[in-house]
Coordinates of C-alpha atoms in Angstrom, one line a residue:
Chain Q
M292 CA 42.1 50.4 129.2
T293 CA 41.5 51.1 125.5
K294 CA 42.0 54.8 126.3
N295 CA 45.3 54.0 128.0
L296 CA 46.5 51.9 125.1
L297 CA 45.5 54.6 122.7
A298 CA 47.4 57.2 124.7
L299 CA 50.4 55.0 124.8
A300 CA 50.3 54.5 121.0
L301 CA 49.8 58.2 120.5
L302 CA 52.8 59.0 122.6
G303 CA 54.8 56.4 120.8
L304 CA 55.4 54.4 124.0
S305 CA 55.4 50.7 124.3
A306 CA 53.7 48.9 127.2
A307 CA 57.2 47.8 128.2
A308 CA 58.3 51.4 128.5
A309 CA 55.3 52.1 130.6
A310 CA 56.1 49.3 132.9
R311 CA 59.6 50.7 133.3
D312 CA 58.0 53.7 135.0
D313 CA 57.5 51.6 138.1
I314 CA 61.3 51.5 138.6
E315 CA 61.3 55.3 138.4
V316 CA 58.7 55.4 141.1
L317 CA 60.8 53.2 143.3
A318 CA 64.1 55.0 142.5
R319 CA 62.4 58.3 143.4
T320 CA 62.1 57.1 147.0
C321 CA 66.0 57.1 147.1
N322 CA 66.1 60.8 146.2
G323 CA 65.1 61.9 149.6
C324 CA 68.6 60.9 151.0
H325 CA 70.7 60.6 147.8
G326 CA 69.4 63.4 145.6
V327 CA 67.6 63.5 142.2
G328 CA 69.4 61.1 139.8
G329 CA 71.5 60.0 142.8
V330 CA 73.4 63.3 143.0
S331 CA 73.8 64.0 146.7
V332 CA 74.2 67.4 148.3
G333 CA 74.6 66.0 151.8
L334 CA 78.2 65.7 152.9
S335 CA 77.7 62.4 154.7
M336 CA 75.5 60.8 152.1
P337 CA 77.1 59.4 149.0
S338 CA 76.1 60.2 145.4
I339 CA 75.0 57.0 143.8
G340 CA 74.0 58.0 140.2
G341 CA 76.5 56.6 137.7
L342 CA 78.1 54.0 140.0
P343 CA 78.8 50.6 138.4
Q344 CA 75.7 48.4 138.3
K345 CA 77.6 45.4 139.7
Y346 CA 78.9 47.4 142.7
L347 CA 75.4 48.8 143.5
K348 CA 73.8 45.4 143.1
N349 CA 76.4 43.7 145.3
I350 CA 76.3 46.0 148.2
M351 CA 72.5 46.2 148.3
K352 CA 72.2 42.4 148.3
Q353 CA 75.0 42.0 150.8
W354 CA 73.1 44.4 153.1
K355 CA 69.9 42.6 152.5
Y356 CA 71.4 39.2 153.4
D357 CA 73.5 40.5 156.3
E358 CA 76.7 39.8 154.6
R359 CA 77.8 43.5 155.0
S360 CA 77.3 45.9 157.8
A361 CA 75.4 49.1 157.4
I362 CA 73.5 51.2 159.9
T363 CA 70.5 52.4 158.0
M364 CA 70.6 50.9 154.5
N365 CA 70.6 47.3 155.7
R366 CA 67.1 47.9 157.1
I367 CA 65.9 49.7 154.0
V368 CA 66.9 47.1 151.5
K369 CA 65.4 44.2 153.4
G370 CA 62.0 45.5 152.2
L371 CA 63.0 45.2 148.6
S372 CA 62.8 42.1 146.4
D373 CA 66.0 40.9 144.6
D374 CA 64.4 42.0 141.3
E375 CA 63.8 45.5 142.7
I376 CA 67.4 45.7 143.8
D377 CA 68.6 44.6 140.4
A378 CA 66.4 47.2 138.7
L379 CA 67.5 49.9 141.1
A380 CA 71.2 49.0 140.5
A381 CA 70.6 49.2 136.7
Y382 CA 68.6 52.4 137.0
F383 CA 71.2 54.3 139.1
A384 CA 74.1 52.9 137.0
K385 CA 72.6 54.5 134.0
Q386 CA 72.5 57.9 135.5
R387 CA 75.3 60.4 134.9
W388 CA 78.1 60.5 137.5
V389 CA 78.2 64.1 138.7
P390 CA 81.3 64.8 140.8
S391 CA 81.0 67.4 143.6
P392 CA 84.6 68.6 143.8
Q393 CA 85.3 70.0 147.3
P394 CA 88.3 72.3 147.7
A395 CA 91.1 71.3 150.0
A396 CA 94.5 72.7 151.0
A397 CA 97.4 72.0 148.7
D398 CA 99.5 70.2 151.3
L399 CA 96.6 68.0 152.3
L400 CA 96.0 67.1 148.6
A401 CA 99.6 66.2 148.1
K402 CA 99.5 64.0 151.2
G403 CA 96.3 62.5 150.0
R404 CA 97.7 61.8 146.5
S405 CA 100.6 60.0 147.9
A406 CA 98.4 57.8 150.2
V407 CA 96.1 57.1 147.3
S408 CA 98.9 56.0 144.9
E409 CA 100.0 53.6 147.6
N410 CA 96.7 52.2 148.7
C411 CA 93.8 53.1 146.4
E412 CA 94.9 53.7 142.8
D413 CA 95.1 50.0 141.9
C414 CA 91.3 49.6 142.1
H415 CA 89.9 53.1 141.8
G416 CA 92.4 54.9 139.5
I417 CA 94.6 57.8 140.6
T418 CA 91.7 60.3 140.6
G419 CA 89.0 57.8 141.5
S420 CA 87.4 58.1 138.1
D421 CA 88.7 54.8 136.5
P422 CA 87.6 52.0 138.8
D423 CA 87.7 48.3 138.4
V424 CA 84.4 46.7 137.3
D425 CA 83.1 46.1 140.8
A426 CA 84.5 49.2 142.4
P427 CA 82.8 52.5 142.7
R428 CA 84.0 55.8 141.1
I429 CA 84.9 58.2 143.8
N430 CA 86.2 61.3 142.1
G431 CA 84.2 64.2 143.6
Q432 CA 82.4 61.8 146.0
W433 CA 81.8 63.5 149.4
A434 CA 84.9 63.3 151.5
K435 CA 82.9 63.2 154.7
Y436 CA 81.1 60.1 153.5
M437 CA 84.4 58.4 152.3
E438 CA 86.0 59.1 155.7
L439 CA 83.0 57.4 157.4
E440 CA 83.2 54.5 155.0
L441 CA 86.9 54.0 155.6
L442 CA 86.2 54.0 159.3
K443 CA 83.9 51.0 158.7
Y444 CA 86.7 49.2 156.8
R445 CA 89.3 50.0 159.4
D446 CA 87.3 49.7 162.7
G447 CA 86.9 45.9 162.8
K448 CA 83.4 46.2 164.2
F449 CA 81.8 46.1 160.8
K450 CA 81.3 43.1 158.6
M451 CA 82.9 44.3 155.3
P452 CA 83.2 41.4 152.8
H453 CA 85.6 43.0 150.3
R454 CA 88.9 41.6 151.5
K455 CA 91.1 43.7 149.3
M456 CA 89.4 47.0 150.2
K457 CA 89.5 46.0 153.9
K458 CA 93.2 45.2 153.7
S459 CA 94.0 48.4 151.8
A460 CA 92.0 50.5 154.3
Q461 CA 93.7 48.9 157.3
D462 CA 97.1 49.3 155.8
M463 CA 96.6 53.1 155.7
K464 CA 98.1 55.3 158.4
S465 CA 95.4 57.1 160.4
A466 CA 96.5 60.5 159.3
D467 CA 96.3 59.4 155.7
V468 CA 92.6 58.5 155.9
P469 CA 91.2 62.1 155.9
A470 CA 93.9 63.1 153.4
A471 CA 93.0 60.4 150.9
A472 CA 89.2 61.2 151.4
R473 CA 89.8 64.9 150.8
Y474 CA 92.0 64.2 147.8
F475 CA 89.4 62.0 146.1
G476 CA 86.7 64.5 147.2
A477 CA 88.6 67.3 145.4
Q478 CA 88.8 65.5 142.1
D479 CA 86.6 66.9 139.3
K480 CA 87.5 64.2 136.7
Chain O
M153 CA 66.3 84.5 126.5
H154 CA 63.2 82.7 127.5
S155 CA 63.8 79.9 125.1
I156 CA 67.4 79.5 126.1
D157 CA 66.3 79.3 129.7
R158 CA 63.8 76.6 128.8
R159 CA 66.4 74.6 126.9
C160 CA 68.8 74.7 129.8
F161 CA 66.0 73.8 132.1
L162 CA 65.0 70.8 130.0
K163 CA 68.6 69.8 129.7
S164 CA 69.1 70.0 133.4
I165 CA 66.1 67.9 134.1
S166 CA 67.1 65.1 131.8
A167 CA 70.6 65.2 133.3
A168 CA 69.3 65.1 136.8
A169 CA 66.3 62.9 136.5
G170 CA 67.4 60.7 133.6
A171 CA 65.2 60.1 130.6
S172 CA 61.8 59.1 131.9
V173 CA 58.6 57.9 130.4
L174 CA 56.8 60.3 132.6
T175 CA 59.2 63.1 132.1
V176 CA 57.0 64.5 129.5
P177 CA 58.4 67.1 127.1
Q178 CA 57.3 70.7 127.5
S179 CA 54.1 71.4 125.6
F180 CA 54.7 74.5 123.6
A181 CA 51.0 75.2 123.3
A182 CA 49.8 78.4 124.9
T183 CA 47.5 76.6 127.2
P184 CA 48.9 74.3 129.8
K185 CA 48.0 70.6 129.9
A186 CA 46.5 71.1 133.4
R187 CA 46.5 73.5 136.3
V188 CA 47.6 72.2 139.6
V189 CA 47.4 74.3 142.7
V190 CA 49.4 73.3 145.8
V191 CA 48.4 74.8 149.2
G192 CA 51.2 74.9 151.7
G193 CA 54.9 75.1 151.1
G194 CA 56.4 72.8 153.7
F195 CA 58.2 69.6 152.9
G196 CA 55.1 68.0 151.4
G197 CA 53.8 70.9 149.3
A198 CA 57.2 72.0 148.1
S199 CA 58.1 68.4 147.0
A200 CA 54.8 68.1 145.2
A201 CA 55.3 71.4 143.3
R202 CA 58.9 70.6 142.4
Y203 CA 58.3 67.0 141.2
L204 CA 55.2 68.0 139.2
R205 CA 57.5 70.3 137.2
L206 CA 60.3 67.8 137.1
L207 CA 58.1 65.1 135.7
D208 CA 55.9 67.1 133.4
P209 CA 56.8 70.7 132.6
G210 CA 53.6 70.9 130.6
I211 CA 51.6 71.2 133.9
D212 CA 51.0 74.7 135.2
V213 CA 51.8 74.6 139.0
T214 CA 50.9 77.3 141.5
L215 CA 52.2 77.0 145.1
I216 CA 50.4 79.1 147.6
E217 CA 52.2 79.7 150.9
R218 CA 52.1 82.4 153.5
G219 CA 55.7 82.5 154.5
K220 CA 58.7 83.5 152.3
L221 CA 61.2 81.5 154.3
Y222 CA 60.7 78.0 155.4
T223 CA 62.4 76.6 158.5
S224 CA 62.8 72.8 158.7
C225 CA 61.5 71.2 161.9
P226 CA 63.8 68.2 161.5
L227 CA 67.0 68.9 163.3
S228 CA 65.6 72.2 164.8
N229 CA 66.1 70.7 168.3
E230 CA 69.8 71.3 167.6
V231 CA 69.0 75.0 167.3
V232 CA 67.4 75.0 170.7
S233 CA 70.6 73.5 172.2
G234 CA 72.9 75.8 170.4
E235 CA 74.5 73.1 168.3
R236 CA 73.2 74.4 165.0
D237 CA 72.6 77.7 163.3
I238 CA 68.9 78.1 162.3
R239 CA 70.0 79.4 158.9
T240 CA 71.2 76.0 158.0
L241 CA 67.6 74.8 158.2
Q242 CA 66.1 77.6 156.1
R243 CA 65.1 77.7 152.5
G244 CA 63.2 80.2 150.3
Y245 CA 61.1 79.4 147.3
E246 CA 63.5 80.6 144.6
G247 CA 64.5 77.1 143.8
L248 CA 60.9 76.2 143.0
A249 CA 60.4 79.4 141.0
R250 CA 63.4 78.5 138.9
R251 CA 61.7 75.2 138.1
G252 CA 58.7 77.1 136.8
V253 CA 56.5 76.9 139.8
K254 CA 54.4 80.0 140.2
V255 CA 54.9 80.9 143.9
V256 CA 52.2 83.0 145.5
H257 CA 52.8 84.3 149.0
A258 CA 49.3 84.7 150.3
E259 CA 46.9 83.3 152.8
V260 CA 44.3 80.9 151.4
T261 CA 40.9 82.0 152.6
Q262 CA 38.5 79.9 150.7
I263 CA 38.4 76.7 148.6
D264 CA 35.5 75.7 146.5
P265 CA 35.7 72.0 145.7
I266 CA 32.8 72.1 143.3
K267 CA 33.9 75.1 141.2
K268 CA 37.5 74.0 141.8
A269 CA 39.0 77.2 142.8
V270 CA 41.2 78.5 145.6
T271 CA 40.8 82.1 146.8
T272 CA 43.5 84.0 148.6
G273 CA 43.2 86.9 151.1
D274 CA 43.7 89.5 148.4
G275 CA 40.6 88.1 146.6
I276 CA 42.4 86.4 143.7
A277 CA 40.9 83.1 142.7
Y278 CA 43.1 80.3 141.3
S279 CA 41.1 77.6 139.5
Y280 CA 42.6 74.1 139.3
D281 CA 42.2 70.8 137.7
A282 CA 43.8 69.2 140.7
L283 CA 44.5 70.6 144.1
V284 CA 47.2 69.3 146.4
M285 CA 46.6 70.2 150.0
A286 CA 49.6 70.3 152.3
P287 CA 48.5 72.7 155.0
G288 CA 50.3 71.0 157.9
V289 CA 48.9 70.9 161.4
D290 CA 47.1 73.4 163.6
L291 CA 47.9 73.4 167.3
D292 CA 44.8 73.4 169.5
Y293 CA 45.7 75.8 172.3
S294 CA 42.2 75.5 173.8
A295 CA 43.0 71.9 174.8
I296 CA 45.4 73.2 177.5
G297 CA 43.8 75.4 180.2
G298 CA 45.4 78.8 180.5
L299 CA 47.4 78.4 177.2
T300 CA 46.9 80.9 174.3
E301 CA 48.7 81.5 171.1
E302 CA 50.0 84.8 172.5
L303 CA 51.5 82.9 175.5
A304 CA 53.1 80.5 173.1
D305 CA 54.8 83.4 171.3
T306 CA 56.1 84.9 174.5
R307 CA 56.3 82.8 177.7
I308 CA 55.4 79.2 176.9
P309 CA 56.7 78.4 173.5
H310 CA 55.9 75.1 171.8
A311 CA 58.6 75.5 169.2
W312 CA 56.8 72.8 167.2
K313 CA 56.8 74.9 164.1
A314 CA 60.4 75.9 163.6
G315 CA 61.1 79.6 163.5
P316 CA 60.9 82.4 166.0
Q317 CA 59.7 80.1 168.8
T318 CA 62.7 77.8 168.3
L319 CA 64.9 80.8 169.0
L320 CA 62.7 81.9 172.0
L321 CA 63.1 78.5 173.5
K322 CA 66.8 78.6 172.9
K323 CA 67.0 81.9 174.8
Q324 CA 65.0 80.6 177.7
L325 CA 67.2 77.5 177.9
E326 CA 70.3 79.7 177.9
A327 CA 68.9 81.9 180.7
M328 CA 67.9 78.8 182.8
P329 CA 70.2 78.6 185.9
D330 CA 72.0 75.5 187.1
G331 CA 69.5 73.4 189.1
G332 CA 66.7 74.8 186.8
R333 CA 64.0 72.6 185.5
F334 CA 63.0 72.4 181.9
I335 CA 59.5 70.9 181.3
I336 CA 58.4 69.4 178.0
A337 CA 54.7 68.6 177.7
V338 CA 53.9 66.1 175.0
P339 CA 50.4 65.9 173.5
K340 CA 48.4 62.8 172.8
A341 CA 49.5 61.1 169.6
P342 CA 49.3 61.5 166.7
F343 CA 51.5 64.5 166.5
R344 CA 54.1 65.8 164.1
C345 CA 57.6 64.3 164.5
P346 CA 56.9 61.4 166.9
P347 CA 60.5 61.2 168.2
G348 CA 60.9 65.0 168.4
P349 CA 60.0 65.7 172.1
Y350 CA 62.5 63.0 173.2
E351 CA 65.2 64.2 171.0
R352 CA 64.6 67.7 172.4
A353 CA 65.0 66.4 175.9
A354 CA 68.4 65.0 175.0
Q355 CA 69.5 68.2 173.2
V356 CA 68.5 70.3 176.2
A357 CA 70.4 67.9 178.5
M358 CA 73.5 68.2 176.2
H359 CA 73.2 72.0 176.4
C360 CA 73.1 71.9 180.2
L361 CA 76.1 69.6 180.4
H362 CA 78.2 71.8 178.1
H363 CA 77.2 74.9 180.0
G364 CA 78.0 73.9 183.5
K365 CA 74.4 73.2 184.5
K366 CA 75.0 69.7 185.8
K367 CA 72.1 70.0 188.3
A368 CA 69.5 70.8 185.7
K369 CA 66.5 68.6 185.3
I370 CA 64.5 67.9 182.1
L371 CA 61.0 66.6 182.9
I372 CA 59.0 65.1 180.2
L373 CA 55.3 65.1 181.0
D374 CA 53.8 62.8 178.4
S375 CA 50.1 62.4 177.5
N376 CA 51.0 58.9 176.1
D377 CA 52.3 55.7 177.7
T378 CA 55.1 55.0 175.4
F379 CA 56.9 56.7 172.5
S380 CA 58.8 56.5 169.3
K381 CA 62.3 54.9 169.3
R382 CA 61.9 54.5 173.1
P383 CA 64.6 51.8 173.8
L384 CA 67.1 53.9 171.8
F385 CA 66.2 57.1 173.6
E386 CA 66.3 55.5 177.0
Q387 CA 69.6 53.8 176.3
A388 CA 71.2 57.1 175.2
W389 CA 69.6 59.2 178.0
K390 CA 71.0 56.8 180.5
A391 CA 74.5 56.7 179.0
L392 CA 74.9 60.4 178.4
Y393 CA 72.8 62.3 180.9
G394 CA 71.3 60.0 183.5
Y395 CA 67.7 58.9 183.2
G396 CA 65.1 58.4 185.9
P397 CA 65.0 59.5 189.5
G398 CA 68.4 61.2 190.2
G399 CA 69.2 61.5 186.5
M400 CA 69.0 64.6 184.4
I401 CA 66.1 63.4 182.3
E402 CA 62.9 62.1 183.8
W403 CA 59.9 60.9 181.9
I404 CA 56.3 60.6 183.3
A405 CA 53.9 58.5 181.3
G406 CA 50.3 59.6 180.8
A407 CA 49.0 56.8 183.0
S408 CA 51.4 57.9 185.8
G409 CA 50.2 61.5 185.8
G410 CA 51.9 62.9 182.8
I411 CA 49.0 64.5 181.1
V412 CA 49.2 68.3 181.3
E413 CA 45.7 69.8 181.7
S414 CA 46.5 73.4 182.3
V415 CA 49.4 75.9 182.7
D416 CA 49.9 79.0 184.8
A417 CA 52.2 81.4 183.1
G418 CA 52.5 83.7 186.1
A419 CA 53.5 81.0 188.5
M420 CA 55.3 79.0 185.8
T421 CA 53.5 75.8 186.6
C422 CA 51.9 72.9 184.8
Q423 CA 48.9 71.2 186.3
T424 CA 48.6 67.4 185.5
T425 CA 45.9 65.0 186.6
F426 CA 47.6 64.5 190.0
D427 CA 50.3 67.1 190.5
E428 CA 51.6 70.6 189.9
H429 CA 55.0 70.9 188.4
K430 CA 57.0 74.1 188.5
G431 CA 59.4 74.9 185.7
D432 CA 62.0 77.5 184.8
V433 CA 61.2 76.8 181.2
I434 CA 57.9 75.3 180.2
N435 CA 57.6 73.9 176.7
V436 CA 54.1 72.8 176.1
I437 CA 53.3 71.2 172.8
P438 CA 49.5 71.5 172.3
P439 CA 47.5 68.7 170.6
H440 CA 47.4 68.7 166.8
R441 CA 44.8 68.5 164.1
A442 CA 44.8 69.0 160.3
G443 CA 45.2 72.6 159.2
K444 CA 42.1 74.8 159.5
I445 CA 41.6 75.2 155.7
A446 CA 41.5 71.5 155.3
R447 CA 39.0 71.1 158.1
D448 CA 36.9 74.0 156.8
I449 CA 36.2 72.2 153.5
G450 CA 35.4 68.9 155.0
L451 CA 38.6 67.0 154.2
A452 CA 39.1 66.0 157.9
T453 CA 36.9 62.9 157.7
L454 CA 38.6 61.1 160.6
K455 CA 36.9 62.5 163.8
G456 CA 37.0 65.9 162.3
N457 CA 40.7 66.0 162.9
W458 CA 42.6 64.2 160.2
C459 CA 42.2 63.9 156.4
E460 CA 41.6 60.4 155.0
V461 CA 43.0 59.6 151.6
K462 CA 43.1 56.8 149.0
P463 CA 46.1 54.6 149.3
E464 CA 46.8 54.4 145.5
S465 CA 46.9 58.2 144.9
M466 CA 46.5 60.2 148.2
E467 CA 43.3 61.6 146.8
S468 CA 40.9 62.8 149.5
K469 CA 38.0 60.5 150.4
A470 CA 35.8 63.5 150.7
H471 CA 36.5 65.4 147.5
K472 CA 37.4 64.4 144.0
D473 CA 40.6 65.9 142.5
I474 CA 41.8 67.1 145.9
Y475 CA 44.9 65.3 147.3
V476 CA 46.0 65.6 150.9
I477 CA 49.6 65.0 151.9
G478 CA 51.9 65.7 154.9
D479 CA 51.0 66.0 158.5
S480 CA 47.3 66.7 158.0
C481 CA 46.6 63.4 156.4
V482 CA 46.2 60.0 157.9
G483 CA 47.3 56.7 156.3
G484 CA 49.3 53.6 156.6
E485 CA 48.3 50.3 158.3
L486 CA 46.2 51.9 161.0
A487 CA 44.6 48.7 162.3
T488 CA 48.0 47.4 163.5
G489 CA 49.2 50.7 164.8
N490 CA 51.5 51.2 161.9
G491 CA 50.2 54.4 160.6
F492 CA 52.2 57.0 158.5
P493 CA 54.4 58.9 160.9
K494 CA 54.0 62.6 160.6
S495 CA 57.5 63.3 159.3
A496 CA 59.1 65.5 156.6
H497 CA 60.4 62.5 154.7
M498 CA 57.0 60.8 154.8
A499 CA 55.4 64.0 153.4
N500 CA 58.1 64.1 150.7
S501 CA 57.3 60.5 149.8
Q502 CA 53.5 61.1 149.8
A503 CA 54.1 64.0 147.4
K504 CA 55.9 61.7 145.0
V505 CA 53.0 59.3 145.1
V506 CA 50.5 62.1 144.2
V507 CA 52.7 63.5 141.5
A508 CA 53.3 60.0 139.8
S509 CA 49.6 59.4 140.0
L510 CA 48.6 62.8 138.7
V511 CA 51.1 62.9 135.9
A512 CA 50.0 59.5 134.7
K513 CA 46.4 60.5 134.9
L514 CA 46.9 63.8 133.1
N515 CA 48.8 62.0 130.3
G516 CA 46.3 59.2 129.9
L517 CA 48.8 56.6 131.2
P518 CA 48.1 53.7 133.5
P519 CA 48.4 54.5 137.2
P520 CA 51.9 53.6 138.6
V521 CA 52.2 51.3 141.6
P522 CA 52.8 53.6 144.6
I523 CA 55.4 53.0 147.3
Y524 CA 55.8 55.0 150.5
T525 CA 59.0 55.3 152.5
N526 CA 60.3 57.2 155.4
T527 CA 63.7 57.7 157.0
C528 CA 64.0 59.8 160.1
Y529 CA 67.1 60.5 162.2
S530 CA 67.3 61.7 165.7
V531 CA 70.5 63.2 167.2
V532 CA 70.8 62.9 170.9
G533 CA 74.3 63.9 171.6
H534 CA 77.7 64.6 170.0
D535 CA 78.4 61.5 168.0
W536 CA 75.1 59.8 169.0
G537 CA 72.3 59.4 166.5
F538 CA 69.8 56.8 165.4
S539 CA 67.0 56.3 163.0
V540 CA 63.8 54.7 162.0
V541 CA 62.8 53.6 158.5
H542 CA 59.4 52.8 157.2
L543 CA 58.2 51.0 154.1
F544 CA 54.5 50.9 153.0
R545 CA 53.2 49.2 149.8
V546 CA 49.7 49.2 148.4
E547 CA 48.0 45.9 147.9
N548 CA 44.3 45.6 146.9
N549 CA 43.9 49.3 147.4
Q550 CA 45.1 49.0 151.0
W551 CA 48.2 50.2 152.7
V552 CA 50.5 47.4 153.8
Y553 CA 53.2 48.1 156.4
V554 CA 56.3 46.1 155.3
A555 CA 57.8 45.2 158.7
K556 CA 61.0 43.7 157.2
G557 CA 61.8 47.0 155.4
S558 CA 61.0 49.0 158.5
G559 CA 62.3 49.5 162.0
I560 CA 64.6 51.3 164.3
S561 CA 68.4 51.2 164.6
P562 CA 69.6 48.2 166.6
V563 CA 69.3 48.6 170.4
T564 CA 71.7 45.8 171.1
F565 CA 73.7 43.3 169.1
G566 CA 74.2 39.6 169.9
T567 CA 71.3 37.4 170.9
K568 CA 68.3 38.1 173.1
E569 CA 69.8 35.8 175.8
A570 CA 73.3 37.3 175.4
P571 CA 72.9 40.9 174.2
K572 CA 76.0 42.9 173.4
P573 CA 76.2 46.7 173.2
V574 CA 76.1 48.3 169.8
P575 CA 79.5 49.9 169.3
R576 CA 79.5 53.7 169.7
V577 CA 80.9 54.1 166.2
Y578 CA 77.4 53.0 164.9
R579 CA 75.8 55.8 166.8
K580 CA 78.4 58.3 165.5
M581 CA 77.7 57.2 161.9
E582 CA 74.0 57.9 162.2
A583 CA 74.7 61.3 163.9
E584 CA 76.8 62.2 160.8
Y585 CA 74.2 60.7 158.4
A586 CA 71.5 62.9 160.0
D587 CA 73.1 66.1 158.6
G588 CA 73.5 64.7 155.1
W589 CA 70.0 63.3 155.1
L590 CA 68.4 66.6 155.9
R591 CA 70.4 68.6 153.3
N592 CA 69.3 66.1 150.7
L593 CA 65.7 66.1 151.8
M594 CA 65.6 69.9 151.8
T595 CA 67.0 70.0 148.3
D596 CA 64.7 67.3 147.1
A597 CA 61.8 69.4 148.3
F598 CA 62.9 73.0 147.7
G599 CA 65.5 72.6 144.9

C-alpha cells in the first residue's frame, strides 16, 4: 500500500484519479462493439464517443428500466448500476466525436437534405452536428445504423419514449428514410 | 521520421482512447519498462498485444504467431453457405505492428517458466517479464475412431478453425446433390463457439433452400443433451427450414445416440453408440483441449485439458507471471454451469482484464477492479439473427455470473401464460448487428 501511494505521488496522480481508472476498465468493455473511444467501424453499430451525456444516460436508463425497446443493449445495461451508467455516459460524452463520412450519390443526398430540413433539422441541425441538448449528433454516424433506428421509431412494435422523434420519424415518407440516413451519414461536419 | 511517427502515434492514442490514468506516456529511456511476450495471435492474443501498447507504450510487446493472416471463426459459417466472402473475415498483423507490437511469425517450441523465456522454432529465445498465453484449442482427432488430421484436411473437415477447411466444407456443400445429407458431429462441451454448430446447421439449410435442394437433410449428431441458445435455434429452424422428423434439420441428443464414436471416410459413415449414419458431407468437430504448448508447460491444471486462472488478473494458477486467455482457459461461475463461453468476444474481454492488471502492476498502481463481458451473435437466415450476452464480475476473488446482465434474445414476448411471437423485425435487427459487431471486434483486436 505504501508502495502504491508512493508510486501515485511520484506520478503526480491523486487517489481520485486512480479510482477513475475503474470507469475506463468498464468503458473498455464497450469497445468490442462500439470501437476504441466509442468510434465504431461497423456499419450497423453506432459510434457513441462524443454523444451528449444526457442523451447517453437517458437511453441507457430507459433500456435498463424497460422504458425503451432495444434488442441487445437492454440486456447488457441491466447488469450495470445507475452509478455505472452515469459514469459511462460522462466518460463517452467526453470523448471526441469522430464522424465517419460515407459517400452517397448526389441525387440521394439532395433528396435526403430536403427530407432532413423538413423532419430532422429542428432537433439535430441541418448536418446533424448541432443537436438539442438531449439529442445525439448524427453527422457522419453510420447510415445503416440510423436506418435501423428509424425503423424502430416507425415500426410501432418498439417502445420508443421520445414522442417528438417518434412523430417526426413516422411523418417521413418511406423512400425518404434511407435518403435522410445516407445524407446524415455523408456529413463530415 | 521516427520521432514524428511517435508523436502522431501518441496523438492518435489520446484521440482514440481519451486521456487515461493508465495511458502512460512513452518512456524515452533506451530500456523498456517491461517486456511482455504474447503467444498466439487470435482474438485474445491480438487484443492483449494491442491494448498493452494502447495503455502503456513504454512496455515492449512481442507477439508470436505462426500464421500471417488470421481468419475469424465468428461468422465463418456464412462463408460455408456462400453468404459471405472469407476475405471479409481476414486480418493481417500490420495494424498491431503499426502500434509498435513486435510481430514474430514463428512456431513456439519451448517455454521456460523459471528462466522466463519463450523459444521459437528457429532457436531464438525471447525473455519476458510477463507472458500472455493465448494458444487457442487443439482438436483431439484421436478421440474419434478413424479420424486423422489428414482426413480433416481432405475428406472430413471440421472447419472449426476458419481458413482452408471452411472453404473445403463450402465446396463439399456446393457439390452435395438434392436429397443429400449433411452431418454435423458436435463434440462434448466445452468447445469453442458454443452456438456455432447450430448456426452452421441453419446456414447449410439456407444454402440448400437457395440452391434448389429442398430435399436435403442436415443431421446434427450431438455428444451433448442440450445446447446454447437452444429455444432460439429451434424456433428459427422450425420457421425457416423445418425441424424434426420430416423437416430439413434434425438434431439427435447424446442420450439418444448422438455421440459419434468413429468415422469411415471410404463409406462416408459415422458410427454412433447405436447407429450408423451415412452422409454426403461429414463435418466432424473433434473434442477440444487447451493448445499443446500450454499443456506442455503444465498450465492445463483442470483435468490436464484446460488452464485455470485467477479471477482478478487471469494469471495462471500454475505459474507466476504467465497469464492465460481465450479458448484454452477456464473461468466464470463453474459451479452453477455459468462458465466463460469460449468466444472471440470473451477472449477480447479477458485480454483487457490482463492488460489493465499488468499495466497497473508494472506502474506500481493499485489493481483495477476487473469486469468480463461477452456479446455473441448468431445468424441463422436472411434477416434472422439473435444473440447472447454475458456479464461476470469478481467478488472476494471469485467470479460472479451476473444473471440480470446476461442472457439470450427473447424467445417470446407477452407472458408465460399468453406468449406472443417476437416480431420478425427484432430478428432482422440482430442479423444486421452481427456484421457491425464483428467488424468492431476485429478492429478492437487487430487494429
